[in-house]
Amino acid sequence: MTNSDEAHDEDEQIDPRIETGWRALDAGDVPAARAAAKSAIDDEATRMDALLLDAACAREEGDVEGALATLERAATEDPEWCTPEMWMAELLAADSNRLDDALKHARRALDRAEEEDEYLAALGCKAAIELDLGRPTEARRTLKGLPAADLPLDDSMATLELSELLMDAGDPGEAVVRLETLTGREPNLADAWYLLGAAAEMADDEDKRRAAWIKTRELDLLAIDAAPGTGENGPGGGNGAGANSGAAAGDAHHAHHVHGEDCAHAGAHEDGPHLSEADLVAIAEETLAELPEDLRAHLKNVPIVVADLPAAADVATGLDPRILGLFSGTPHAESAGVLDPPALTEIILFRRNIERVAEDEEELREEVRTTLLHEAGHFFGLDEARLARLGLD
């Protein structure tokens, strides 16, 4: 559910009571927000906006049923209004047992949408629910309602989200065209280049994938704030860390941990948490200490290397520029000596990419832990499916 950007009549100035209520809710003061909604709910001119605010308060308090009831009142009182139906669809879609009901409201929202932003949001919501229901054919049919792929949409984020839905629905070709249109208009939008590479990969266009991901890395590198004593590839650190060289994509064994499920939102959090190399190494050491002693013994000669981003040469060969971690070399079972793995065997943690996917300090630490255990799993010969079953995907 969004905020006052979806006021009932965007052409009219928002009532000060409603505006104050949304500010209070954004600040976490639910009682003040609810009081503002109550003060305006009996006024015919502000009633609809007050109902939205009241529903948002209920949702913030965890009262999903209360929020749904209030939204139903708003939808009933104004049967041409898209927003309450959209919010009900989104709330219900969060519960896998209520997806069919969510789809009904998404259809109603789509029928009521008048403005382009409403239409695109409702269309995307409906397609996403259909995908959650395991109906990709229906989702593709829904997405056929989009404007022509070579026509730029006003909302860049909507383009990213809709392109990702097209990929999930099995139509990466159209996603490629939409993302090429977006990167042509906004050539410095790193997220668009990254998703273009992912769509090209799905479409088996290796040249386009490499070109898009090379551009992604260039833009990500430009976005990194330069700090004294650090560069693109800072000094190595961690358990037996050596020189930070980056692994070549042509090594005999080469596996990585990347968040591919949410690539449209893979841009760096400007105000997100940051991690020094020393802190990352400390978290890595704490993680290794959790392992059984025999596993720690096998890993003690495997360097844990810290880098900001993957090496340019590796990305040029097709490596994902936003991977979180990388295992390179010979798995334990294939190494010549049980406790003496080859010198080229190493685990690399990409600090800036890990920062990019974390919303707060706690999530940041968990990402480091999961990434390290994922790559350690590759060292011990586990494939992606087994790691996913262990919760390390």
CSV table of C-alpha atoms in Angstrom, one decimal:
chain,number,residue,atom,x,y,z
A,1,MET,CA,0.0,0.0,0.0
A,2,THR,CA,1.3,3.4,-0.9
A,3,ASN,CA,0.9,6.8,0.8
A,4,SER,CA,-0.9,10.0,0.0
A,5,ASP,CA,0.4,10.0,-3.6
A,6,GLU,CA,-2.8,8.0,-4.3
A,7,ALA,CA,-5.2,10.6,-2.8
A,8,HIS,CA,-8.8,10.3,-4.1
A,9,ASP,CA,-8.6,13.3,-6.4
A,10,GLU,CA,-5.0,14.2,-7.3
A,11,ASP,CA,-6.2,17.4,-9.1
A,12,GLU,CA,-7.3,18.9,-5.8
A,13,GLN,CA,-5.1,20.0,-3.0
A,14,ILE,CA,-4.9,17.5,-0.2
A,15,ASP,CA,-6.7,18.6,2.9
A,16,PRO,CA,-4.2,19.7,5.6
A,17,ARG,CA,-5.6,17.1,8.1
A,18,ILE,CA,-5.0,14.3,5.6
A,19,GLU,CA,-1.6,15.6,4.8
A,20,THR,CA,-0.7,15.8,8.5
A,21,GLY,CA,-2.0,12.3,9.0
A,22,TRP,CA,0.2,10.8,6.2
A,23,ARG,CA,3.2,12.6,7.6
A,24,ALA,CA,2.5,11.1,11.0
A,25,LEU,CA,2.1,7.7,9.6
A,26,ASP,CA,5.4,8.0,7.7
A,27,ALA,CA,7.0,8.9,11.0
A,28,GLY,CA,5.5,5.9,12.7
A,29,ASP,CA,3.0,7.7,14.8
A,30,VAL,CA,-0.1,5.6,14.0
A,31,PRO,CA,-2.4,7.1,16.7
A,32,ALA,CA,-1.8,10.6,15.4
A,33,ALA,CA,-2.4,9.4,11.8
A,34,ARG,CA,-5.6,7.6,12.9
A,35,ALA,CA,-6.8,10.7,14.7
A,36,ALA,CA,-6.3,12.8,11.6
A,37,ALA,CA,-8.3,10.3,9.5
A,38,LYS,CA,-11.1,10.3,12.1
A,39,SER,CA,-11.2,14.1,12.0
A,40,ALA,CA,-11.8,14.2,8.3
A,41,ILE,CA,-13.9,11.0,7.7
A,42,ASP,CA,-17.3,12.7,8.2
A,43,ASP,CA,-16.5,15.5,5.8
A,44,GLU,CA,-17.9,14.7,2.4
A,45,ALA,CA,-15.0,16.4,0.6
A,46,THR,CA,-12.3,14.5,2.5
A,47,ARG,CA,-14.1,11.2,3.4
A,48,MET,CA,-12.5,9.1,0.6
A,49,ASP,CA,-9.0,10.2,1.4
A,50,ALA,CA,-9.7,9.7,5.1
A,51,LEU,CA,-10.8,6.1,4.5
A,52,LEU,CA,-7.6,5.4,2.7
A,53,LEU,CA,-5.5,6.9,5.5
A,54,ASP,CA,-7.5,4.9,8.1
A,55,ALA,CA,-7.0,1.7,6.1
A,56,ALA,CA,-3.2,2.4,6.0
A,57,CYS,CA,-3.2,2.8,9.8
A,58,ALA,CA,-4.9,-0.5,10.2
A,59,ARG,CA,-2.4,-2.2,7.9
A,60,GLU,CA,0.5,-0.6,9.8
A,61,GLU,CA,-1.0,-2.0,13.0
A,62,GLY,CA,-1.1,-5.5,11.5
A,63,ASP,CA,-4.9,-5.4,11.3
A,64,VAL,CA,-5.3,-6.7,7.7
A,65,GLU,CA,-9.0,-7.5,8.1
A,66,GLY,CA,-9.7,-4.0,9.4
A,67,ALA,CA,-7.8,-2.5,6.5
A,68,LEU,CA,-9.7,-4.7,4.0
A,69,ALA,CA,-13.1,-3.7,5.6
A,70,THR,CA,-12.3,0.0,5.3
A,71,LEU,CA,-11.1,-0.3,1.7
A,72,GLU,CA,-14.3,-2.2,0.9
A,73,ARG,CA,-16.3,0.7,2.2
A,74,ALA,CA,-14.3,3.1,0.1
A,75,ALA,CA,-14.7,0.9,-3.0
A,76,THR,CA,-18.5,0.6,-2.4
A,77,GLU,CA,-19.1,4.3,-1.9
A,78,ASP,CA,-17.1,5.2,-5.0
A,79,PRO,CA,-17.4,2.2,-7.5
A,80,GLU,CA,-15.3,4.0,-10.1
A,81,TRP,CA,-12.3,4.5,-7.9
A,82,CYS,CA,-9.3,2.3,-8.7
A,83,THR,CA,-7.1,2.7,-5.6
A,84,PRO,CA,-9.1,0.8,-2.9
A,85,GLU,CA,-9.4,-2.2,-5.2
A,86,MET,CA,-5.6,-2.0,-5.9
A,87,TRP,CA,-4.8,-1.9,-2.2
A,88,MET,CA,-7.1,-4.8,-1.5
A,89,ALA,CA,-5.5,-6.8,-4.2
A,90,GLU,CA,-2.0,-6.1,-2.8
A,91,LEU,CA,-3.0,-6.9,0.8
A,92,LEU,CA,-4.7,-10.2,-0.2
A,93,ALA,CA,-1.8,-11.2,-2.5
A,94,ALA,CA,0.5,-11.2,0.5
A,95,ASP,CA,-1.3,-14.3,1.7
A,96,SER,CA,-0.8,-17.3,-0.6
A,97,ASN,CA,-4.2,-18.7,0.5
A,98,ARG,CA,-6.1,-15.7,-0.7
A,99,LEU,CA,-4.6,-15.2,-4.2
A,100,ASP,CA,-7.9,-15.9,-6.0
A,101,ASP,CA,-9.6,-13.1,-4.0
A,102,ALA,CA,-6.6,-10.9,-4.7
A,103,LEU,CA,-7.0,-11.6,-8.4
A,104,LYS,CA,-10.7,-10.5,-8.3
A,105,HIS,CA,-9.8,-7.2,-6.9
A,106,ALA,CA,-6.9,-6.7,-9.3
A,107,ARG,CA,-9.3,-7.2,-12.2
A,108,ARG,CA,-11.7,-4.7,-10.7
A,109,ALA,CA,-8.8,-2.2,-10.3
A,110,LEU,CA,-7.8,-2.7,-13.9
A,111,ASP,CA,-11.4,-2.1,-15.0
A,112,ARG,CA,-11.5,1.1,-13.0
A,113,ALA,CA,-8.1,2.5,-14.0
A,114,GLU,CA,-8.2,5.7,-15.9
A,115,GLU,CA,-4.8,7.3,-15.7
A,116,GLU,CA,-1.7,5.6,-17.2
A,117,ASP,CA,0.0,5.1,-13.9
A,118,GLU,CA,-3.1,3.5,-12.4
A,119,TYR,CA,-3.5,1.3,-15.5
A,120,LEU,CA,0.1,0.1,-15.4
A,121,ALA,CA,0.0,-0.5,-11.7
A,122,ALA,CA,-3.2,-2.6,-11.9
A,123,LEU,CA,-2.0,-4.5,-15.0
A,124,GLY,CA,1.3,-5.4,-13.2
A,125,CYS,CA,-0.5,-6.3,-10.0
A,126,LYS,CA,-2.9,-8.7,-11.9
A,127,ALA,CA,0.0,-10.3,-13.8
A,128,ALA,CA,2.0,-10.8,-10.7
A,129,ILE,CA,-0.9,-12.5,-8.9
A,130,GLU,CA,-1.4,-14.8,-11.9
A,131,LEU,CA,2.3,-15.7,-11.8
A,132,ASP,CA,1.9,-16.4,-8.1
A,133,LEU,CA,-1.0,-18.7,-8.9
A,134,GLY,CA,1.2,-20.6,-11.4
A,135,ARG,CA,-0.6,-19.2,-14.5
A,136,PRO,CA,2.2,-17.8,-16.7
A,137,THR,CA,0.0,-18.1,-19.9
A,138,GLU,CA,-2.6,-15.8,-18.3
A,139,ALA,CA,0.1,-13.4,-17.1
A,140,ARG,CA,1.5,-13.2,-20.6
A,141,ARG,CA,-2.0,-12.5,-21.9
A,142,THR,CA,-2.5,-9.8,-19.3
A,143,LEU,CA,0.8,-8.2,-20.2
A,144,LYS,CA,-0.3,-8.0,-23.8
A,145,GLY,CA,-2.3,-5.0,-22.7
A,146,LEU,CA,0.9,-2.9,-22.3
A,147,PRO,CA,1.7,-0.1,-24.7
A,148,ALA,CA,4.0,-1.0,-27.6
A,149,ALA,CA,7.4,-2.1,-26.3
A,150,ASP,CA,9.3,0.6,-28.2
A,151,LEU,CA,7.3,3.4,-26.7
A,152,PRO,CA,8.9,4.7,-23.5
A,153,LEU,CA,6.7,4.8,-20.4
A,154,ASP,CA,6.8,7.9,-18.2
A,155,ASP,CA,7.7,5.9,-15.1
A,156,SER,CA,11.1,4.2,-15.2
A,157,MET,CA,10.5,2.1,-12.2
A,158,ALA,CA,7.3,0.8,-13.7
A,159,THR,CA,9.3,-0.2,-16.8
A,160,LEU,CA,11.7,-2.2,-14.7
A,161,GLU,CA,8.9,-3.9,-12.8
A,162,LEU,CA,6.9,-4.7,-15.8
A,163,SER,CA,10.0,-6.0,-17.7
A,164,GLU,CA,10.8,-8.3,-14.8
A,165,LEU,CA,7.2,-9.6,-14.9
A,166,LEU,CA,7.6,-10.3,-18.6
A,167,MET,CA,10.7,-12.3,-17.9
A,168,ASP,CA,8.9,-14.2,-15.2
A,169,ALA,CA,6.1,-14.9,-17.6
A,170,GLY,CA,8.5,-16.3,-20.1
A,171,ASP,CA,8.7,-13.4,-22.6
A,172,PRO,CA,12.2,-12.1,-22.2
A,173,GLY,CA,12.2,-10.9,-25.8
A,174,GLU,CA,9.7,-8.1,-25.1
A,175,ALA,CA,11.5,-7.3,-21.9
A,176,VAL,CA,14.7,-6.8,-23.9
A,177,VAL,CA,13.0,-4.3,-26.2
A,178,ARG,CA,11.4,-2.4,-23.3
A,179,LEU,CA,14.7,-2.2,-21.5
A,180,GLU,CA,16.6,-1.1,-24.6
A,181,THR,CA,14.0,1.7,-25.0
A,182,LEU,CA,14.6,2.7,-21.3
A,183,THR,CA,18.4,2.6,-21.5
A,184,GLY,CA,18.2,4.7,-24.7
A,185,ARG,CA,16.3,7.3,-22.8
A,186,GLU,CA,18.2,7.0,-19.5
A,187,PRO,CA,21.6,5.7,-20.3
A,188,ASN,CA,22.9,6.1,-16.8
A,189,LEU,CA,20.3,4.0,-15.1
A,190,ALA,CA,22.4,1.0,-13.9
A,191,ASP,CA,19.4,-1.1,-12.8
A,192,ALA,CA,18.0,-0.9,-16.4
A,193,TRP,CA,21.3,-2.1,-17.9
A,194,TYR,CA,21.5,-4.9,-15.3
A,195,LEU,CA,18.0,-6.2,-16.0
A,196,LEU,CA,18.6,-5.9,-19.7
A,197,GLY,CA,21.6,-8.2,-19.3
A,198,ALA,CA,19.4,-10.7,-17.3
A,199,ALA,CA,16.7,-10.6,-20.0
A,200,ALA,CA,19.2,-11.0,-22.8
A,201,GLU,CA,20.6,-14.1,-20.9
A,202,MET,CA,17.1,-15.6,-20.8
A,203,ALA,CA,16.8,-14.9,-24.5
A,204,ASP,CA,20.1,-16.6,-25.2
A,205,ASP,CA,21.7,-13.4,-26.5
A,206,GLU,CA,25.2,-13.7,-25.0
A,207,ASP,CA,26.7,-10.6,-26.8
A,208,LYS,CA,23.9,-8.4,-25.6
A,209,ARG,CA,24.2,-9.8,-22.1
A,210,ARG,CA,27.9,-9.1,-21.8
A,211,ALA,CA,27.5,-5.6,-23.2
A,212,ALA,CA,24.7,-4.7,-20.8
A,213,TRP,CA,26.6,-6.1,-17.8
A,214,ILE,CA,29.8,-4.4,-18.7
A,215,LYS,CA,27.8,-1.2,-18.7
A,216,THR,CA,26.2,-2.1,-15.4
A,217,ARG,CA,29.6,-2.6,-13.8
A,218,GLU,CA,30.9,0.7,-15.2
A,219,LEU,CA,27.9,2.6,-13.7
A,220,ASP,CA,28.0,0.7,-10.4
A,221,LEU,CA,31.7,1.6,-10.1
A,222,LEU,CA,30.9,5.3,-10.8
A,223,ALA,CA,28.3,5.2,-8.0
A,224,ILE,CA,30.8,3.9,-5.4
A,225,ASP,CA,31.9,6.7,-3.1
A,226,ALA,CA,35.7,6.9,-3.2
A,227,ALA,CA,37.2,6.5,0.3
A,228,PRO,CA,40.9,6.9,1.3
A,229,GLY,CA,42.8,3.7,1.1
A,230,THR,CA,40.1,1.8,-0.9
A,231,GLY,CA,39.7,1.3,-4.5
A,232,GLU,CA,37.7,-0.9,-6.9
A,233,ASN,CA,39.5,-4.0,-5.4
A,234,GLY,CA,40.7,-3.3,-1.9
A,235,PRO,CA,43.3,-5.4,0.0
A,236,GLY,CA,42.3,-9.0,0.7
A,237,GLY,CA,41.2,-10.0,4.1
A,238,GLY,CA,39.7,-12.8,6.2
A,239,ASN,CA,40.6,-16.4,6.8
A,240,GLY,CA,44.0,-16.9,5.1
A,241,ALA,CA,43.3,-14.0,2.7
A,242,GLY,CA,45.8,-13.4,0.0
A,243,ALA,CA,46.0,-10.9,-2.9
A,244,ASN,CA,42.6,-9.7,-4.1
A,245,SER,CA,42.9,-10.8,-7.8
A,246,GLY,CA,39.3,-11.8,-8.7
A,247,ALA,CA,38.6,-15.2,-10.2
A,248,ALA,CA,38.8,-15.9,-13.9
A,249,ALA,CA,35.5,-17.1,-15.4
A,250,GLY,CA,37.3,-19.9,-17.2
A,251,ASP,CA,38.4,-21.7,-14.0
A,252,ALA,CA,37.6,-25.3,-13.8
A,253,HIS,CA,35.0,-24.6,-11.1
A,254,HIS,CA,33.3,-21.3,-10.8
A,255,ALA,CA,30.1,-20.7,-8.8
A,256,HIS,CA,28.5,-17.7,-7.3
A,257,HIS,CA,25.7,-16.4,-5.1
A,258,VAL,CA,23.5,-13.7,-6.6
A,259,HIS,CA,20.1,-12.4,-5.8
A,260,GLY,CA,18.3,-13.0,-9.1
A,261,GLU,CA,14.8,-13.1,-7.8
A,262,ASP,CA,14.5,-9.3,-7.4
A,263,CYS,CA,16.8,-7.9,-10.0
A,264,ALA,CA,14.6,-5.0,-10.9
A,265,HIS,CA,15.2,-3.6,-7.4
A,266,ALA,CA,18.9,-4.4,-7.3
A,267,GLY,CA,20.1,-0.8,-7.2
A,268,ALA,CA,22.2,0.5,-4.4
A,269,HIS,CA,20.4,1.8,-1.3
A,270,GLU,CA,21.6,5.4,-1.1
A,271,ASP,CA,20.9,5.5,2.6
A,272,GLY,CA,21.5,1.8,3.2
A,273,PRO,CA,24.0,0.2,5.5
A,274,HIS,CA,27.7,0.2,4.7
A,275,LEU,CA,30.3,-2.3,5.7
A,276,SER,CA,34.0,-1.8,6.2
A,277,GLU,CA,36.3,-4.5,5.0
A,278,ALA,CA,37.4,-5.2,8.6
A,279,ASP,CA,33.7,-5.6,9.6
A,280,LEU,CA,33.0,-7.9,6.7
A,281,VAL,CA,36.0,-10.0,7.6
A,282,ALA,CA,34.9,-10.1,11.3
A,283,ILE,CA,31.4,-11.3,10.3
A,284,ALA,CA,33.0,-13.9,8.0
A,285,GLU,CA,35.2,-15.2,10.8
A,286,GLU,CA,32.2,-15.4,13.1
A,287,THR,CA,30.3,-17.4,10.5
A,288,LEU,CA,33.2,-19.8,10.0
A,289,ALA,CA,33.4,-20.3,13.8
A,290,GLU,CA,29.8,-21.6,13.7
A,291,LEU,CA,30.8,-24.6,11.5
A,292,PRO,CA,31.8,-28.0,12.9
A,293,GLU,CA,35.5,-28.3,13.6
A,294,ASP,CA,36.1,-30.8,10.8
A,295,LEU,CA,34.6,-28.4,8.2
A,296,ARG,CA,36.6,-25.5,9.5
A,297,ALA,CA,39.7,-27.6,9.2
A,298,HIS,CA,39.0,-28.2,5.5
A,299,LEU,CA,38.4,-24.5,4.9
A,300,LYS,CA,41.4,-23.1,6.9
A,301,ASN,CA,43.6,-22.9,3.8
A,302,VAL,CA,41.0,-21.5,1.5
A,303,PRO,CA,41.5,-17.7,1.2
A,304,ILE,CA,38.4,-15.5,2.0
A,305,VAL,CA,39.0,-12.5,-0.2
A,306,VAL,CA,37.1,-9.2,-0.1
A,307,ALA,CA,36.5,-7.1,-3.2
A,308,ASP,CA,34.2,-4.2,-4.0
A,309,LEU,CA,32.9,-5.5,-7.3
A,310,PRO,CA,33.8,-8.4,-9.7
A,311,ALA,CA,36.8,-7.8,-11.9
A,312,ALA,CA,36.2,-6.1,-15.2
A,313,ALA,CA,37.8,-9.0,-17.1
A,314,ASP,CA,35.5,-11.5,-15.5
A,315,VAL,CA,32.4,-9.4,-16.3
A,316,ALA,CA,33.6,-9.1,-19.9
A,317,THR,CA,33.5,-12.9,-20.1
A,318,GLY,CA,29.9,-13.0,-18.9
A,319,LEU,CA,30.1,-13.0,-15.1
A,320,ASP,CA,27.1,-11.3,-13.4
A,321,PRO,CA,28.4,-7.9,-12.2
A,322,ARG,CA,26.1,-7.9,-9.1
A,323,ILE,CA,27.0,-11.3,-7.7
A,324,LEU,CA,27.4,-11.3,-3.9
A,325,GLY,CA,30.0,-14.0,-3.7
A,326,LEU,CA,32.1,-16.3,-5.7
A,327,PHE,CA,33.8,-19.7,-5.3
A,328,SER,CA,36.6,-20.3,-7.7
A,329,GLY,CA,38.9,-23.3,-8.0
A,330,THR,CA,38.8,-27.0,-7.1
A,331,PRO,CA,36.1,-28.3,-4.8
A,332,HIS,CA,37.3,-30.2,-1.7
A,333,ALA,CA,36.4,-33.6,-3.0
A,334,GLU,CA,38.5,-33.1,-6.1
A,335,SER,CA,41.5,-31.5,-4.5
A,336,ALA,CA,44.8,-33.4,-4.3
A,337,GLY,CA,45.2,-33.0,-0.6
A,338,VAL,CA,42.4,-33.0,2.0
A,339,LEU,CA,43.8,-30.1,3.9
A,340,ASP,CA,45.9,-28.5,1.1
A,341,PRO,CA,43.6,-27.3,-1.7
A,342,PRO,CA,45.2,-25.7,-4.7
A,343,ALA,CA,46.4,-22.1,-4.5
A,344,LEU,CA,43.8,-20.9,-6.9
A,345,THR,CA,40.9,-22.1,-4.8
A,346,GLU,CA,39.4,-19.1,-3.0
A,347,ILE,CA,36.1,-17.6,-1.9
A,348,ILE,CA,35.4,-13.9,-2.8
A,349,LEU,CA,32.9,-11.7,-1.1
A,350,PHE,CA,31.8,-8.6,-3.0
A,351,ARG,CA,31.3,-5.9,-0.4
A,352,ARG,CA,29.4,-3.3,-2.5
A,353,ASN,CA,27.1,-5.8,-4.0
A,354,ILE,CA,26.2,-7.2,-0.5
A,355,GLU,CA,25.6,-3.7,0.7
A,356,ARG,CA,23.3,-3.1,-2.3
A,357,VAL,CA,20.8,-5.8,-1.3
A,358,ALA,CA,20.6,-5.1,2.4
A,359,GLU,CA,18.1,-2.7,3.9
A,360,ASP,CA,19.6,-2.5,7.4
A,361,GLU,CA,22.5,-3.5,9.5
A,362,GLU,CA,20.9,-6.8,10.6
A,363,GLU,CA,20.1,-7.8,7.0
A,364,LEU,CA,23.6,-6.8,6.0
A,365,ARG,CA,25.2,-9.2,8.5
A,366,GLU,CA,22.8,-12.0,7.4
A,367,GLU,CA,23.7,-11.5,3.7
A,368,VAL,CA,27.4,-11.8,4.5
A,369,ARG,CA,26.8,-15.0,6.5
A,370,THR,CA,24.5,-16.6,3.8
A,371,THR,CA,26.8,-15.7,1.0
A,372,LEU,CA,29.9,-17.1,2.7
A,373,LEU,CA,28.1,-20.3,3.7
A,374,HIS,CA,26.8,-20.6,0.1
A,375,GLU,CA,30.2,-20.4,-1.4
A,376,ALA,CA,31.6,-22.7,1.3
A,377,GLY,CA,28.9,-25.1,0.2
A,378,HIS,CA,30.3,-25.0,-3.4
A,379,PHE,CA,33.7,-25.8,-2.0
A,380,PHE,CA,32.3,-28.9,-0.4
A,381,GLY,CA,30.7,-29.8,-3.7
A,382,LEU,CA,27.0,-28.8,-3.1
A,383,ASP,CA,25.1,-27.7,-6.2
A,384,GLU,CA,22.5,-24.8,-6.3
A,385,ALA,CA,19.5,-27.1,-5.7
A,386,ARG,CA,21.0,-28.6,-2.6
A,387,LEU,CA,22.0,-25.1,-1.3
A,388,ALA,CA,18.5,-23.9,-1.9
A,389,ARG,CA,17.1,-26.8,0.1
A,390,LEU,CA,19.4,-25.7,2.9
A,391,GLY,CA,18.1,-22.2,2.8
A,392,LEU,CA,21.4,-20.8,1.3
A,393,ASP,CA,20.1,-19.6,-2.0
